[in-house]
Short mmCIF file of N, CA, C and O in Angstrom, two decimals:
data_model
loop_
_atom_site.label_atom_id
_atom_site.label_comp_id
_atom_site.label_asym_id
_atom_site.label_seq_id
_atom_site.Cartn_x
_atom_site.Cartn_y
_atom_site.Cartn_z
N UNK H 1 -0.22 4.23 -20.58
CA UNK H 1 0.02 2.99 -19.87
C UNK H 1 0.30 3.30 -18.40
O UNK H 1 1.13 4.06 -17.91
N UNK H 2 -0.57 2.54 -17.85
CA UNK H 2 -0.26 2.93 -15.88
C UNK H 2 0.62 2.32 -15.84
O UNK H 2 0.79 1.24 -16.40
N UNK H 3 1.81 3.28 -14.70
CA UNK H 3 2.88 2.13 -14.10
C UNK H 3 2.77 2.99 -12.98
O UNK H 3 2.38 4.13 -12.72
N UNK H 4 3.28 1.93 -12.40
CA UNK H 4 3.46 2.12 -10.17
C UNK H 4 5.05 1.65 -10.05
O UNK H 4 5.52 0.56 -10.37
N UNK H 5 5.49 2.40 -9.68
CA UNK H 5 6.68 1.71 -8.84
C UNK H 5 7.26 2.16 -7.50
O UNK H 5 7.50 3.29 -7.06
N UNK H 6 7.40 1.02 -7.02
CA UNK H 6 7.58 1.64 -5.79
C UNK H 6 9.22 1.31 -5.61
O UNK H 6 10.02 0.82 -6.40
N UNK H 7 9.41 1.92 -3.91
CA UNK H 7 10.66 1.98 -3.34
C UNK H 7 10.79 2.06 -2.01
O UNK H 7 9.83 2.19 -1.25
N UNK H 8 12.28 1.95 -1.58
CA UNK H 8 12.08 2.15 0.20
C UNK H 8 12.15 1.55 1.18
O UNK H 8 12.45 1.89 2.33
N UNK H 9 11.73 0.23 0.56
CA UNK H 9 12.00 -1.29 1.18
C UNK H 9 13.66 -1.59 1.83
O UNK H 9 14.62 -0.87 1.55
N UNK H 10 13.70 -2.39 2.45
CA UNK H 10 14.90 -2.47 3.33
C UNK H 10 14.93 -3.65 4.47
O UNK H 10 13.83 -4.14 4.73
N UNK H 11 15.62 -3.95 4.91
CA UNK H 11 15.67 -4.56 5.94
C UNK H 11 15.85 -3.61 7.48
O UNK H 11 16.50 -2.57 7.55
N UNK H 12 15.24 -4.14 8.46
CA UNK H 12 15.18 -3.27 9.31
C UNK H 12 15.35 -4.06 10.99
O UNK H 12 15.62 -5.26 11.11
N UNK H 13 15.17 -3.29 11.96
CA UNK H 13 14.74 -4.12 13.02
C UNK H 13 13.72 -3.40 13.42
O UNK H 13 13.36 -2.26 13.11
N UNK H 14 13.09 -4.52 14.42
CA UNK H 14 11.94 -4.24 15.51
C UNK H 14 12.11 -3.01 16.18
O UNK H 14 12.92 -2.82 17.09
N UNK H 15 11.17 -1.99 15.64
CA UNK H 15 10.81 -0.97 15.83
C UNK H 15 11.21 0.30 15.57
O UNK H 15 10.98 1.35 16.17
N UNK H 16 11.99 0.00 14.41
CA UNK H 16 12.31 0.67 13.36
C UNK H 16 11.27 1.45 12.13
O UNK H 16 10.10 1.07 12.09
N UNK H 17 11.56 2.14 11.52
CA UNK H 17 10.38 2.88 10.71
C UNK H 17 10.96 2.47 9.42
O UNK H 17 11.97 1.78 9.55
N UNK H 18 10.57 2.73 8.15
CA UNK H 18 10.58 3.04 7.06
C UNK H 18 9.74 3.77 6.25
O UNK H 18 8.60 3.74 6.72
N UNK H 19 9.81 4.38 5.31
CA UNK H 19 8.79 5.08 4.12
C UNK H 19 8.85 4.22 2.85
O UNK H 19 9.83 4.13 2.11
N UNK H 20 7.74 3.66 2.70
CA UNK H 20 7.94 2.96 1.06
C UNK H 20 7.40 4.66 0.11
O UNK H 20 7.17 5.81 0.50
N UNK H 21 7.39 4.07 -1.02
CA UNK H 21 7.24 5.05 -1.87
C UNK H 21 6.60 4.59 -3.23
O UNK H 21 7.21 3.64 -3.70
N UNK H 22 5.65 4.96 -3.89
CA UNK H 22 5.05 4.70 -5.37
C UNK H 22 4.70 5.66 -5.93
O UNK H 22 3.85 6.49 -5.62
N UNK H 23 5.59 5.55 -7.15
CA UNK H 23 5.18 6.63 -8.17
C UNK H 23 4.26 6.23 -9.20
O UNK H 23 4.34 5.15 -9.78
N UNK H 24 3.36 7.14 -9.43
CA UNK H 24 2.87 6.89 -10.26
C UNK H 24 2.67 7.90 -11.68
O UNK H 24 2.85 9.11 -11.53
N UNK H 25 2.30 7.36 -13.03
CA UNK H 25 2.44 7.36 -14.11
C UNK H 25 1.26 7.38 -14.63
O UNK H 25 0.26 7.17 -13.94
N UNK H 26 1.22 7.69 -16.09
CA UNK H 26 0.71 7.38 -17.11
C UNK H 26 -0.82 7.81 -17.41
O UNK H 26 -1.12 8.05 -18.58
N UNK H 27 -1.83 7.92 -16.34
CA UNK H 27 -3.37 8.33 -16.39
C UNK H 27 -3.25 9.74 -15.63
O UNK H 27 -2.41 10.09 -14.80
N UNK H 28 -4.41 10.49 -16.20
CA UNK H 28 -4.52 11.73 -16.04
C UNK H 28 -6.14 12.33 -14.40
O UNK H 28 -6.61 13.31 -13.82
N UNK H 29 -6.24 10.94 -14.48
CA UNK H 29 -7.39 11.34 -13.59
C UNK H 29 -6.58 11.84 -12.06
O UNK H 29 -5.41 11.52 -11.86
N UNK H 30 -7.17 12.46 -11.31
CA UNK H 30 -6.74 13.04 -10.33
C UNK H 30 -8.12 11.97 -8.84
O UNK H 30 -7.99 12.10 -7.62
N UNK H 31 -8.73 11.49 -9.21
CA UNK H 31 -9.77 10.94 -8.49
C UNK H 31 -9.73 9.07 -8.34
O UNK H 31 -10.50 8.21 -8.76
N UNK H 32 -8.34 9.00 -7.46
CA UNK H 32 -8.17 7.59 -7.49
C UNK H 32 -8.23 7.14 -6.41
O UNK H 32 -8.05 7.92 -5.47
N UNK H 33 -8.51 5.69 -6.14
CA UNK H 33 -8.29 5.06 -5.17
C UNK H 33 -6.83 4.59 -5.41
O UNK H 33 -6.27 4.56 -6.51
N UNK H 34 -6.33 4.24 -4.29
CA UNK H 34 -4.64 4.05 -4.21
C UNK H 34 -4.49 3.04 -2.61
O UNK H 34 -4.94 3.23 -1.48
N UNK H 35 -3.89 2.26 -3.04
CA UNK H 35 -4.04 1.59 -2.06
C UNK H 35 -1.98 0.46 -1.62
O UNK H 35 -1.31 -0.02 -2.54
N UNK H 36 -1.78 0.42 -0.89
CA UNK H 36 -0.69 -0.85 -0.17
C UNK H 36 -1.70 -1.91 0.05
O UNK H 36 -2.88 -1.89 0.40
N UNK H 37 -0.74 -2.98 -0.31
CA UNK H 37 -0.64 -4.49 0.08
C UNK H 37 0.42 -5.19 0.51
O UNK H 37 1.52 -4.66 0.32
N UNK H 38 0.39 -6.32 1.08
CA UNK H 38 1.52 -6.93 1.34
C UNK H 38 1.30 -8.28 1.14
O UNK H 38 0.14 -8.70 1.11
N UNK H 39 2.29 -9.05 1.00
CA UNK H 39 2.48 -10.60 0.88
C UNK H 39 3.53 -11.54 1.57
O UNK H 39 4.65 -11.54 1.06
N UNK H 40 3.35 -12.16 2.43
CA UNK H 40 4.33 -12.75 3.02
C UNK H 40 4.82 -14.02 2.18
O UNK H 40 4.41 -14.02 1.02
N UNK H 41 5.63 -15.11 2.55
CA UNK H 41 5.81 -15.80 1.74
C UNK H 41 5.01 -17.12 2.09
O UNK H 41 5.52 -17.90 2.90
N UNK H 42 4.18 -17.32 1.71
CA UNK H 42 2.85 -18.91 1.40
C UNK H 42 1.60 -18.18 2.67
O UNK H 42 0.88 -18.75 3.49
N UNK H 43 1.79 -16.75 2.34
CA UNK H 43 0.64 -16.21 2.70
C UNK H 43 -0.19 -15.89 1.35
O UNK H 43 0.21 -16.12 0.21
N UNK H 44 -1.61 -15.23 1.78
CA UNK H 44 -2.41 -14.59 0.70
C UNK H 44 -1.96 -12.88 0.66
O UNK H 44 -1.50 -12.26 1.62
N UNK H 45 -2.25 -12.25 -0.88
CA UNK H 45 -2.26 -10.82 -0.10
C UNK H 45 -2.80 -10.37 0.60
O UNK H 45 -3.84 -10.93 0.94
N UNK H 46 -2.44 -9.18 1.20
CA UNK H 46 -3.33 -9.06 2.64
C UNK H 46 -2.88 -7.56 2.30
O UNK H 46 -1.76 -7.11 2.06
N UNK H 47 -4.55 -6.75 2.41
CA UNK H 47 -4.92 -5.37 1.95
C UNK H 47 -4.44 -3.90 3.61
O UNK H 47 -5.16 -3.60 4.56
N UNK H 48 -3.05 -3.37 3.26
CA UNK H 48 -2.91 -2.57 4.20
C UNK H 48 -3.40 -1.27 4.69
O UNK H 48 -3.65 -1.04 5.88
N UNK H 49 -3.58 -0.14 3.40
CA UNK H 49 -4.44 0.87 4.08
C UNK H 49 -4.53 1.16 2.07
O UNK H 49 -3.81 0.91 1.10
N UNK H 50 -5.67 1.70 2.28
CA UNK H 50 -6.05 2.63 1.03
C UNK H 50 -5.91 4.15 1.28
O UNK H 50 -5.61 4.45 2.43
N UNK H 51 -6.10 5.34 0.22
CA UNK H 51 -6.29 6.39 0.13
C UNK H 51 -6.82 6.85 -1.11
O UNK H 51 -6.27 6.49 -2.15
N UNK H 52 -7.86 7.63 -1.16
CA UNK H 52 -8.81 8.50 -1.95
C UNK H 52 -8.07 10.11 -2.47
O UNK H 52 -8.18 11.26 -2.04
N UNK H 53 -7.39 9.54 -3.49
CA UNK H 53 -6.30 10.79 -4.32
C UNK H 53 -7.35 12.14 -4.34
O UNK H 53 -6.92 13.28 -4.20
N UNK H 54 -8.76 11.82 -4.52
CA UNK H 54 -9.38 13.14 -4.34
C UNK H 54 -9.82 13.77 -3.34
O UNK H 54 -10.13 14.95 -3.46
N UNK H 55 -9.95 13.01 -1.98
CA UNK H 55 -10.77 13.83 -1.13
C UNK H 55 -9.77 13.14 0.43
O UNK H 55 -10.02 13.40 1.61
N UNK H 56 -8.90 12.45 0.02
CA UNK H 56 -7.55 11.72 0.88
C UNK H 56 -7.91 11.14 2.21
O UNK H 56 -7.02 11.13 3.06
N UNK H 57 -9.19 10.61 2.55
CA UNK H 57 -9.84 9.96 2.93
C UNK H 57 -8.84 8.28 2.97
O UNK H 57 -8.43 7.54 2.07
N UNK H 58 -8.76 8.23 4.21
CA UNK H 58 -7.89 6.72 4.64
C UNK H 58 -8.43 5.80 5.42
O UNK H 58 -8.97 6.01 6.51
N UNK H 59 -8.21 4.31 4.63
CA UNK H 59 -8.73 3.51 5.69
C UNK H 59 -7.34 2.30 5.50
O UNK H 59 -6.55 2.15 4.57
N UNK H 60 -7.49 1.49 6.94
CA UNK H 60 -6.22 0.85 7.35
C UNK H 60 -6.38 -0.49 8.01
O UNK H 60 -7.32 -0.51 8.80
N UNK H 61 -5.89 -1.32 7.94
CA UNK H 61 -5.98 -2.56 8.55
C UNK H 61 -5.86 -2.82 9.74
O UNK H 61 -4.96 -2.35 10.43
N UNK H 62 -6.66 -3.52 10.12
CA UNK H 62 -6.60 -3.70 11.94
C UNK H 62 -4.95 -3.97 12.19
O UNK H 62 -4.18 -3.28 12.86
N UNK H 63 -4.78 -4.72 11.74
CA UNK H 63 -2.86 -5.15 12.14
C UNK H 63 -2.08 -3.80 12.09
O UNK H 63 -1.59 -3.44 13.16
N UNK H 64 -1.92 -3.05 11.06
CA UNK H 64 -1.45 -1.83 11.22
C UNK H 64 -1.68 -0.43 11.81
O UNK H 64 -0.94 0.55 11.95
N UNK H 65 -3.41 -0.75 12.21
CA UNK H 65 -3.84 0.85 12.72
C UNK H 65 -2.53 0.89 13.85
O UNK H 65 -1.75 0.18 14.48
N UNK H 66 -3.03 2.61 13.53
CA UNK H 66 -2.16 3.32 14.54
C UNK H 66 -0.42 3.29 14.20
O UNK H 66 0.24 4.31 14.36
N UNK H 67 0.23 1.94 13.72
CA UNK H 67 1.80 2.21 13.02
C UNK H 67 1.86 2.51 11.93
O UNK H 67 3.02 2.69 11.56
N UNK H 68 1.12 2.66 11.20
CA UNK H 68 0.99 3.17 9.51
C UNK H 68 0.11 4.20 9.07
O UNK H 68 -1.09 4.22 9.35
N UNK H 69 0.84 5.23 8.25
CA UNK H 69 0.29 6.33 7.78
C UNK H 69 0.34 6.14 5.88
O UNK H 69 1.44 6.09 5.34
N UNK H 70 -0.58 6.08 5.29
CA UNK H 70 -0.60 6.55 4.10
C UNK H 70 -1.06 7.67 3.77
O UNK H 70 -2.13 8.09 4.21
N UNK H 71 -0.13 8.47 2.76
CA UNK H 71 -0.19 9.83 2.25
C UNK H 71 -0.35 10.21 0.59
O UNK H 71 -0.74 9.40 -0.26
N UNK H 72 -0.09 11.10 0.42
CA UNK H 72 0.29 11.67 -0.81
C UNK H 72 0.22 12.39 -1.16
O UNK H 72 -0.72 13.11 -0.82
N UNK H 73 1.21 12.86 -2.18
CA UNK H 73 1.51 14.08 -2.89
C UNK H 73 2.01 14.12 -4.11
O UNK H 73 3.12 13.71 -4.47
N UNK H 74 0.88 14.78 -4.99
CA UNK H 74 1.50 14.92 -6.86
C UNK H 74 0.76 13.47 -6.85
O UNK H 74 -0.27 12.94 -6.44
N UNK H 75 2.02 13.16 -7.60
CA UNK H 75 1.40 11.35 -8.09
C UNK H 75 2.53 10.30 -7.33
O UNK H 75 3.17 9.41 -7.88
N UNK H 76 2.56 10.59 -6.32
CA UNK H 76 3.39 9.50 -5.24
C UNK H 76 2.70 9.39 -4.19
O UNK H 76 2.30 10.30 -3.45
N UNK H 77 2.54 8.27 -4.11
CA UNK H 77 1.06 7.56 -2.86
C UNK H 77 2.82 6.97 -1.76
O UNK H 77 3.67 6.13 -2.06
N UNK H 78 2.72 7.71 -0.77
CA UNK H 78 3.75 6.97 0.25
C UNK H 78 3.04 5.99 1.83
O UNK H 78 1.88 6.01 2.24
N UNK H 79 4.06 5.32 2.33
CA UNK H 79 2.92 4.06 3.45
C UNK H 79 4.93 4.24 4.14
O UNK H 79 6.03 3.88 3.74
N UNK H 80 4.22 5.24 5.64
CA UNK H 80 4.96 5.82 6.92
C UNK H 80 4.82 4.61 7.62
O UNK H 80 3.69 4.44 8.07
N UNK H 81 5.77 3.57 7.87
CA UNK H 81 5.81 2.60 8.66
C UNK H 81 6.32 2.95 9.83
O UNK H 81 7.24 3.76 9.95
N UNK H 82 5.69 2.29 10.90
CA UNK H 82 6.48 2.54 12.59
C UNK H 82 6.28 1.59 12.98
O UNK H 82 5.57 0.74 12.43
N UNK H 83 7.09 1.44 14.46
CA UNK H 83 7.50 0.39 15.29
C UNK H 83 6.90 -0.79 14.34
O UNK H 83 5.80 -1.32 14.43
N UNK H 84 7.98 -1.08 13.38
CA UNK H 84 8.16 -2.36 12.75
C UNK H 84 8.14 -3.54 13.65
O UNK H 84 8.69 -3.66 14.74
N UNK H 85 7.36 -4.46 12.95
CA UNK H 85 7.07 -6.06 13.67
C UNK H 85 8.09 -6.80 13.21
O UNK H 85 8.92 -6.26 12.47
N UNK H 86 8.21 -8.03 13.53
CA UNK H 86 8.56 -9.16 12.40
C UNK H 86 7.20 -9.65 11.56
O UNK H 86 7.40 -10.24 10.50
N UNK H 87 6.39 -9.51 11.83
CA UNK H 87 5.25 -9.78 11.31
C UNK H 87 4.69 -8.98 10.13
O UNK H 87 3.86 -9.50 9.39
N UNK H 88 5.10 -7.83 9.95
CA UNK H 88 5.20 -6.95 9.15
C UNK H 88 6.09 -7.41 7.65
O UNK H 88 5.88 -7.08 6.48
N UNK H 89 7.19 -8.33 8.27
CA UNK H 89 8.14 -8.35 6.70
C UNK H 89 6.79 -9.44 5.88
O UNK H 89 6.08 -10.37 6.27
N UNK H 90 6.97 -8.72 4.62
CA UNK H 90 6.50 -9.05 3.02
C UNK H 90 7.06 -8.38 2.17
O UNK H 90 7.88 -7.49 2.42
N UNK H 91 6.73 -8.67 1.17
CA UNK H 91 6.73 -7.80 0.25
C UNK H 91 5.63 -6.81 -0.10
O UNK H 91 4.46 -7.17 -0.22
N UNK H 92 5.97 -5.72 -0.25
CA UNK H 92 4.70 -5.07 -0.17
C UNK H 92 4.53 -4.29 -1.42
O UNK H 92 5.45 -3.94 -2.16
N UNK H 93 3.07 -4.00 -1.61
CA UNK H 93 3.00 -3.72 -3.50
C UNK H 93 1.98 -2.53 -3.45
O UNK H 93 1.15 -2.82 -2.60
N UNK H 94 1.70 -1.29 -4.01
CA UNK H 94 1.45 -0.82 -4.20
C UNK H 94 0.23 -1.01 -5.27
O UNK H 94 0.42 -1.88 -6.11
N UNK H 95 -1.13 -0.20 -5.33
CA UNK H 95 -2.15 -0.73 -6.43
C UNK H 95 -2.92 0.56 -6.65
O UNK H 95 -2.75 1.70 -6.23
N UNK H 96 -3.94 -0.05 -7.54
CA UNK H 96 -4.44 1.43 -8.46
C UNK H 96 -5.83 1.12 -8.69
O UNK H 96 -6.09 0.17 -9.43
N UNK H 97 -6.73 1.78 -8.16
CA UNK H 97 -7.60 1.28 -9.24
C UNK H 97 -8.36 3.29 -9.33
O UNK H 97 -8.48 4.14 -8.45
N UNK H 98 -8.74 3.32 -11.03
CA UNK H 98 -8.40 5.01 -11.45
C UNK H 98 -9.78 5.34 -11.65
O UNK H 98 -10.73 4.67 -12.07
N UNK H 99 -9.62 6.86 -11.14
CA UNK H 99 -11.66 6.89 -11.70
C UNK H 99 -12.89 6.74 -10.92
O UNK H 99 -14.09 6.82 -11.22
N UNK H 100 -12.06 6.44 -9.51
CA UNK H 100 -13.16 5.94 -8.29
C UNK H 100 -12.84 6.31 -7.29
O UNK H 100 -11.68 6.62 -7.01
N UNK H 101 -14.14 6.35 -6.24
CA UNK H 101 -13.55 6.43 -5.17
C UNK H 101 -13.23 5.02 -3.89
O UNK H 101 -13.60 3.87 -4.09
N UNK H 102 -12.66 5.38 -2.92
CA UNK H 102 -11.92 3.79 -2.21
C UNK H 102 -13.18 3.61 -1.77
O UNK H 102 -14.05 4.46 -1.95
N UNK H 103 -13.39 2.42 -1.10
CA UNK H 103 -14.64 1.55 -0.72
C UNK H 103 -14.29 1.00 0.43
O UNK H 103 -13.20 0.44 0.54
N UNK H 104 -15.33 1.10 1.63
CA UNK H 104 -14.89 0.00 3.17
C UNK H 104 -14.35 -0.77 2.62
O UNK H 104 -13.15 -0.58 2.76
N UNK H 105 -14.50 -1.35 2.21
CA UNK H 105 -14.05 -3.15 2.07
C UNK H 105 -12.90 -3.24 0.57
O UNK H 105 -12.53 -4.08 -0.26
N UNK H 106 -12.75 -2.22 0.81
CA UNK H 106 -11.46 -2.28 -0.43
C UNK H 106 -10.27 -3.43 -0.24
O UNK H 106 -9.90 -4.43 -0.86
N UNK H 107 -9.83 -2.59 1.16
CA UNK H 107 -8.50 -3.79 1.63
C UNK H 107 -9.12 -5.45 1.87
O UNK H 107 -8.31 -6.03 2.58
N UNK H 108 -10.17 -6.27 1.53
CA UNK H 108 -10.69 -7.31 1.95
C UNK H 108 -9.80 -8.21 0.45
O UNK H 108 -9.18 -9.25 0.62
N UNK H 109 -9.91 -7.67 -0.65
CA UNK H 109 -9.48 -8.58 -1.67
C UNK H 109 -9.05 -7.28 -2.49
O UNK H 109 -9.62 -6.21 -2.71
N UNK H 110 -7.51 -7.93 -2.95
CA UNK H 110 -6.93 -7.37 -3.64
C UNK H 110 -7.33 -7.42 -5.25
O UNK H 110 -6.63 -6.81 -6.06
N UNK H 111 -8.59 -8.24 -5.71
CA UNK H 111 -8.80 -8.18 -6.90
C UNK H 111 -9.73 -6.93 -7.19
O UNK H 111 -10.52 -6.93 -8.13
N UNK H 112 -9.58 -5.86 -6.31
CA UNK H 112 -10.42 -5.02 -6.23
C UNK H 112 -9.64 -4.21 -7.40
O UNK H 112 -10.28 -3.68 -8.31
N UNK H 113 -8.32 -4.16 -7.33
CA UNK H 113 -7.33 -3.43 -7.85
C UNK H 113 -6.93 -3.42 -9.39
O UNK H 113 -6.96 -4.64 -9.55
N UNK H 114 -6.72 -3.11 -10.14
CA UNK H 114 -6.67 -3.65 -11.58
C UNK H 114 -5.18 -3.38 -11.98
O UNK H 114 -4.69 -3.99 -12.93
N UNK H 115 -4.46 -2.47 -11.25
CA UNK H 115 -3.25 -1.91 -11.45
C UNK H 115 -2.39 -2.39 -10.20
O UNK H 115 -2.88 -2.26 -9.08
N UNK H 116 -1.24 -2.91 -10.36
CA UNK H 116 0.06 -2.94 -9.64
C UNK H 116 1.55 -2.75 -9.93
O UNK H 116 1.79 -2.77 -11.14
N UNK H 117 2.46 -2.59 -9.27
CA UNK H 117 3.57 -1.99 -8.86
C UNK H 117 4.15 -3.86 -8.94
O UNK H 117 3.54 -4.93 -8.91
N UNK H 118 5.53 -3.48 -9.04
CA UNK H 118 6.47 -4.56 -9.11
C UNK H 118 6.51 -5.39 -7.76
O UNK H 118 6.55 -6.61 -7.65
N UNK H 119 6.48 -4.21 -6.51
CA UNK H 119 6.78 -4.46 -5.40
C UNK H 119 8.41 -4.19 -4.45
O UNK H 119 9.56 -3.96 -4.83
N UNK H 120 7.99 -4.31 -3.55
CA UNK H 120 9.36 -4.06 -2.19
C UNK H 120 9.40 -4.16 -1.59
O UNK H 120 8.63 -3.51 -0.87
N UNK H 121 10.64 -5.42 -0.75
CA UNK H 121 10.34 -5.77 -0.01
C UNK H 121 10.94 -5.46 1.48
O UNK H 121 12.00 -4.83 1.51
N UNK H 122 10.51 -5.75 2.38
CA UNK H 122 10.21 -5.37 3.44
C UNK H 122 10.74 -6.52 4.94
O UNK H 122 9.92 -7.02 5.71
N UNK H 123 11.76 -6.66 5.00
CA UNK H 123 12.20 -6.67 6.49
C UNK H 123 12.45 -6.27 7.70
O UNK H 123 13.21 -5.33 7.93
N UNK H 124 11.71 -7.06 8.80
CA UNK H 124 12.00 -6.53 10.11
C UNK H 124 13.11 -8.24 10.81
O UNK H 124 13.18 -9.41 10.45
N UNK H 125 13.57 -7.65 11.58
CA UNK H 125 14.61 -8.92 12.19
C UNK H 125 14.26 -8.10 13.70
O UNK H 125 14.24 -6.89 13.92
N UNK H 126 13.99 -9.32 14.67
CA UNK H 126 14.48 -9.42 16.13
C UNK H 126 15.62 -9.56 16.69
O UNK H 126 15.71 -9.60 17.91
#
């Protein structure tokens, strides 16, 4: 059984950093796409950066290039936040999809994903 969970979330201010964190579980493939999302509240999700568990290949959202790093190591996919926005607070969720590799247009719709994380959420204050 896949599980994701993440961590790390916090409240913060403008221009502040954080590290979220997702562990992951349960499947044995080493060749995943892995990806962050976020959700504001009476927003849609909105796809933040992916990463390719086999060949670690990253792609990232125009809103975040350049303040966000996604990584990983073992089976924990982590998302290096900098100079935090207010625009930035959601909740943000971690996703899976196992067996593949990430795709341009991955971050466009989150139904790309078949696997998710509970979520964590994520404040910035001015």
């Amino acid at each position: 059984q896949v599980q994701l969970v993440e961590s790390g979330g916090g409240s913060v201010q403008v221009g502040d950093s954080l590290r979220l964190s997702c562990a992951a579980s349960g499947y044995t493939s080493t060749s995943n796409c892995m990806a962050w999302f976020r959700q504001a509240p009476g927003k849609e999700r909105e796809g933040v950066a992916t990463i390719h568990t086999g060949g670690g290949s990253e792609t990232y959202s125009d809103s975040v290039k350049g303040r966000f790093t996604i990584s990983q190591a073992k089976n924990t996919v982590y998302l290096q936040m900098n100079s935090l926005k207010p625009e930035d607070t959601a909740m943000y969720y971690c996703a899976a999809r196992l067996s593949t590799t990430c795709r341009s247009w991955d971050l466009s719709d989150h139904r790309y994903f078949p696997y998710w994380g509970q979520g964590t959420q994520v404040t910035v204050s001015s």
